[in-house]
Coordinates of N, CA and C in Angstrom, one line a residue:
X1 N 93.7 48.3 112.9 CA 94.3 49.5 112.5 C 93.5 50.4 111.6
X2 N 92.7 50.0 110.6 CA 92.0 50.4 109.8 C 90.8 51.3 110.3
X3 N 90.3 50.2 111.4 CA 88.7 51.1 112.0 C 89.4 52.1 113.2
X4 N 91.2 51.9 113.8 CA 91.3 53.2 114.7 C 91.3 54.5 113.9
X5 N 91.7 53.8 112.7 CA 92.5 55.4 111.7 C 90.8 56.0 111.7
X6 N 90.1 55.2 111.1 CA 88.6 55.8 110.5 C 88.2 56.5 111.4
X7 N 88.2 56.1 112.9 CA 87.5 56.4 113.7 C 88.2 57.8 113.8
X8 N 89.2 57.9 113.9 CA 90.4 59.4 114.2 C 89.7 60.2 112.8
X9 N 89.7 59.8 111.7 CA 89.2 60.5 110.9 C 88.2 61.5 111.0
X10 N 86.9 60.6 111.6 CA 85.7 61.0 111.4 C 85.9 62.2 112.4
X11 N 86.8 61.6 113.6 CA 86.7 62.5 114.8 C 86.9 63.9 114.9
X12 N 88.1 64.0 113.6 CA 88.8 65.2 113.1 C 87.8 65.6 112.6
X13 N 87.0 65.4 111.5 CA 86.1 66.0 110.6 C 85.0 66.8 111.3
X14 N 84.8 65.8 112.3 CA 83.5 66.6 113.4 C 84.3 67.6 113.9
X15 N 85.3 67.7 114.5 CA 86.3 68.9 115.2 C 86.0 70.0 114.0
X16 N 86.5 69.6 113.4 CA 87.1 70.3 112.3 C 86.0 71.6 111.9
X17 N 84.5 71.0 111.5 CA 83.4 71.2 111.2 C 82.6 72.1 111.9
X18 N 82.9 71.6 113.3 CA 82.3 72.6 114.1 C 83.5 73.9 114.7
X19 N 84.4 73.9 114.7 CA 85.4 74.5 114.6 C 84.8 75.9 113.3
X20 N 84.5 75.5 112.0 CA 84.6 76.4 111.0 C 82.7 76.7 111.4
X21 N 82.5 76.5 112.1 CA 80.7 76.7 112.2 C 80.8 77.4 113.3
X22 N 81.0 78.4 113.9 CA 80.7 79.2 114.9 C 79.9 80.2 114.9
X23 N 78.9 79.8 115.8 CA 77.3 81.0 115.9 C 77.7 82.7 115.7
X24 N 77.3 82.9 114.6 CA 77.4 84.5 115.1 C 78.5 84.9 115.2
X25 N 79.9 84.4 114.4 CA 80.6 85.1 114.0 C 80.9 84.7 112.5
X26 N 81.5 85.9 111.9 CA 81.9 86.4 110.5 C 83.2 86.3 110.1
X27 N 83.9 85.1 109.3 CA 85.0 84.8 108.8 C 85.7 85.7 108.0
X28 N 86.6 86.5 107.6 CA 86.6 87.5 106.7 C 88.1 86.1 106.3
X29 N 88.0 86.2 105.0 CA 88.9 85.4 104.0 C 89.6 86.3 103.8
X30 N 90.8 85.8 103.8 CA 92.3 86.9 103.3 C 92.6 86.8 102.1
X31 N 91.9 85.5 101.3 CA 92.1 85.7 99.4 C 91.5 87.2 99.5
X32 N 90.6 87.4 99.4 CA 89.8 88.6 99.3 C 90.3 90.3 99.9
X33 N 91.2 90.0 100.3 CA 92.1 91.0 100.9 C 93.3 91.8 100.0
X34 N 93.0 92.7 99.3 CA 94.1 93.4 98.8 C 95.6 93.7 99.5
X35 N 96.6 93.4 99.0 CA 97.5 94.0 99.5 C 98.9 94.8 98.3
X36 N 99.1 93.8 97.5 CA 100.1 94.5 96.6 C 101.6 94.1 97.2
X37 N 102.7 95.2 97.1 CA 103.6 94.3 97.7 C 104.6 95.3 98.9
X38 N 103.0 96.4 98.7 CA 103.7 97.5 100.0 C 103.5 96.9 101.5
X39 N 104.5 97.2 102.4 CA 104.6 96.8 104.0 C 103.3 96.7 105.0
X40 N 103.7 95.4 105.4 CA 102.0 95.2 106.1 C 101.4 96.8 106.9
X41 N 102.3 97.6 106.8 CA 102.0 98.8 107.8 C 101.0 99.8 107.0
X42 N 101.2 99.4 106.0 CA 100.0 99.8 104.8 C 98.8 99.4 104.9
X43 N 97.3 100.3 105.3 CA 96.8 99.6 105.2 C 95.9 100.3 103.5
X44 N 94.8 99.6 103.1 CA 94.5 99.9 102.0 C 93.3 99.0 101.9
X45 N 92.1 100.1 100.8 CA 90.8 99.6 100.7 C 90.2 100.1 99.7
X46 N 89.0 99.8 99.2 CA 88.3 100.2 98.0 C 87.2 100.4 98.1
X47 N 86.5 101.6 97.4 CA 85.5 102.2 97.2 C 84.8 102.0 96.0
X48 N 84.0 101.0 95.8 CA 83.0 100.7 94.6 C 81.4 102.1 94.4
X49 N 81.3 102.8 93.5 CA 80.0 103.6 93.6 C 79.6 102.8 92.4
X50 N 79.0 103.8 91.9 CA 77.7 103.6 90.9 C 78.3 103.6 89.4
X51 N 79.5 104.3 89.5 CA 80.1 104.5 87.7 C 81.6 104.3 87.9
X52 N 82.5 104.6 89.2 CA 83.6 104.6 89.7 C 84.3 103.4 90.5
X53 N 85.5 103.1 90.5 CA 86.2 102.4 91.9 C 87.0 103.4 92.3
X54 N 87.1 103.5 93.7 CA 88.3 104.1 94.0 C 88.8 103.2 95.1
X55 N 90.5 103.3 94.8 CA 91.2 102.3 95.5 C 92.1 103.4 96.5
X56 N 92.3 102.6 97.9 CA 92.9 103.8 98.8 C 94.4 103.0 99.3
X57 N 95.4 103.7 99.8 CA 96.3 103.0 100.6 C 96.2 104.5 101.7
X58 N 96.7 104.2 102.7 CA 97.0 104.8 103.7 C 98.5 104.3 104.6
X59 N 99.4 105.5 104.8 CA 100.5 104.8 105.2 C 100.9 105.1 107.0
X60 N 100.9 104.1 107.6 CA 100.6 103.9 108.6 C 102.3 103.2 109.2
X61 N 103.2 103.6 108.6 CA 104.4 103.4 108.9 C 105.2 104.4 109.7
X62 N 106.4 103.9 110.0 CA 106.2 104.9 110.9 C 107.7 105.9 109.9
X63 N 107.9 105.5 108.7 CA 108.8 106.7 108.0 C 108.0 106.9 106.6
X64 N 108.5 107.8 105.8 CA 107.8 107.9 104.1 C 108.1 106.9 103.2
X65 N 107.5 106.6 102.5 CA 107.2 105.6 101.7 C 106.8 106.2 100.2
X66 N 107.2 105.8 99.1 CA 106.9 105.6 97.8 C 105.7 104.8 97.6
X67 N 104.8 105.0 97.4 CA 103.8 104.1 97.0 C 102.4 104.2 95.4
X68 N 102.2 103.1 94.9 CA 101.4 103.0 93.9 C 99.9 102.2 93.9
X69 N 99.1 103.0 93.8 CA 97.5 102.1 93.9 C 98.2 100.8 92.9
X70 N 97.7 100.1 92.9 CA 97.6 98.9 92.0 C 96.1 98.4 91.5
X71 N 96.1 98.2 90.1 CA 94.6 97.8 89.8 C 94.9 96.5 88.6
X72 N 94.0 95.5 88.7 CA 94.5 94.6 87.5 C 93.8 94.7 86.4
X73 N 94.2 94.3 84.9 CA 93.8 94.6 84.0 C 94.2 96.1 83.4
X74 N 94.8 96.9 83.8 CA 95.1 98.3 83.3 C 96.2 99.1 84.0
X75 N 95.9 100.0 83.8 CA 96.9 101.3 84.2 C 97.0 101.4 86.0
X76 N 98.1 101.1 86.3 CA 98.5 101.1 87.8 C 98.5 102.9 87.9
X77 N 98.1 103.3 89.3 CA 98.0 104.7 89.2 C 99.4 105.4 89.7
X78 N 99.6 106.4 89.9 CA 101.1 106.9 89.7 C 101.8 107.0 91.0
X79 N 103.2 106.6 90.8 CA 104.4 106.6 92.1 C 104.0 107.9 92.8
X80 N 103.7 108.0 94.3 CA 103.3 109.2 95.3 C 104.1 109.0 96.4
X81 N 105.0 110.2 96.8 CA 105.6 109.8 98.3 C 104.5 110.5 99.3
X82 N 104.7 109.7 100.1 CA 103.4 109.7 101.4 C 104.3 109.3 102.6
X83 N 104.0 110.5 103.2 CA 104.1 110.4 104.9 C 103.7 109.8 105.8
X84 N 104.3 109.3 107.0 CA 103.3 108.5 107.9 C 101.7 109.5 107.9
X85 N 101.0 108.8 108.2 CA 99.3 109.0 108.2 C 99.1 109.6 107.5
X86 N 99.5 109.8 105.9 CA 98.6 110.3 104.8 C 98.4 109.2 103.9
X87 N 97.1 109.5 102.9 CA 96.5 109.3 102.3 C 96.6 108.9 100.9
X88 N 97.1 107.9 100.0 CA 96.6 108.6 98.6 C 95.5 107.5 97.9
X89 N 94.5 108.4 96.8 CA 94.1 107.4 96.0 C 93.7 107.0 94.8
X90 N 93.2 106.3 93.6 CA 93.0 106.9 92.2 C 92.3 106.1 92.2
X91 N 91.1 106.8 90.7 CA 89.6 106.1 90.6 C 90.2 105.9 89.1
X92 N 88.7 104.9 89.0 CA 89.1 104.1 87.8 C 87.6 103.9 87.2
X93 N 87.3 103.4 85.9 CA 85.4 103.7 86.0 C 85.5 102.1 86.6
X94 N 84.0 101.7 86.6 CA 83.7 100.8 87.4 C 83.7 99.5 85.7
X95 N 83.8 98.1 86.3 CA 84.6 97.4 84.9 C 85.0 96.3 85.9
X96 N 85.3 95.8 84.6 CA 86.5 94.3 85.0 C 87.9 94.7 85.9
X97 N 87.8 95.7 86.1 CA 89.4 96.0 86.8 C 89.0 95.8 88.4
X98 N 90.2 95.2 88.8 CA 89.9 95.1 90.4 C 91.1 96.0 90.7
X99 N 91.1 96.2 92.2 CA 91.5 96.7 92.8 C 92.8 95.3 93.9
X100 N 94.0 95.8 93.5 CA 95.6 95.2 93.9 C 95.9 94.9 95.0
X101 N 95.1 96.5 95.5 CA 95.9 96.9 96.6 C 97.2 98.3 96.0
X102 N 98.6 98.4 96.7 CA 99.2 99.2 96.9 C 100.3 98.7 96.9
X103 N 101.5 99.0 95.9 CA 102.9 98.4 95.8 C 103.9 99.6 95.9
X104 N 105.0 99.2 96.5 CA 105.8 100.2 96.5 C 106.7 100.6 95.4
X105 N 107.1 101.9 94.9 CA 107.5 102.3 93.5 C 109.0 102.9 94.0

């Protein structure tokens, strides 16, 4: 019983392994993905320059929405009603603050 389990083990690990190893393509991790706690229909991104961040949401729903940049460590930027396919965004200097994503207010 001992050497079937091992053997299933190893077998998984090699699956497994090559599974997460595939040539020539680029895993994008979703820890690393801003969202905040506005509707997946939101989408939202950030702009790092030289002295600035700017954080974006775009609302891609299909009614108006209240929404707020989100940044951590500081001042969340201000409640905006936004129509399907507009825009809002607010900069912040560049720093310890990250960018949330986009919550609804």
């Amino acid at each position: 019983m001992r050497t079937a389990l091992g053997t299933l083990t190893a077998a998984g690990l090699v699956l497994t392994s090559s599974l997460l190893a595939i040539p020539g393509q680029a895993v994008a991790s979703t820890a690393a993905i801003p969202a905040g706690n506005a509707p997946s229909c939101v989408t939202v991104w950030e702009h790092t320059g030289r002295i600035t961040k700017t954080g974006y949401a775009r609302n891609d729903c299909p009614h108006t929405l209240n929404l707020k940049i989100v940044w951590a460590r500081g001042t969340d930027g201000p409640c905006r009603t936004v129509r399907p396919g507009q825009s809002i965004s607010t900069q912040v200097p560049r720093g310890v603050r990250s960018f949330d994503g986009a919550d609804l207010c």
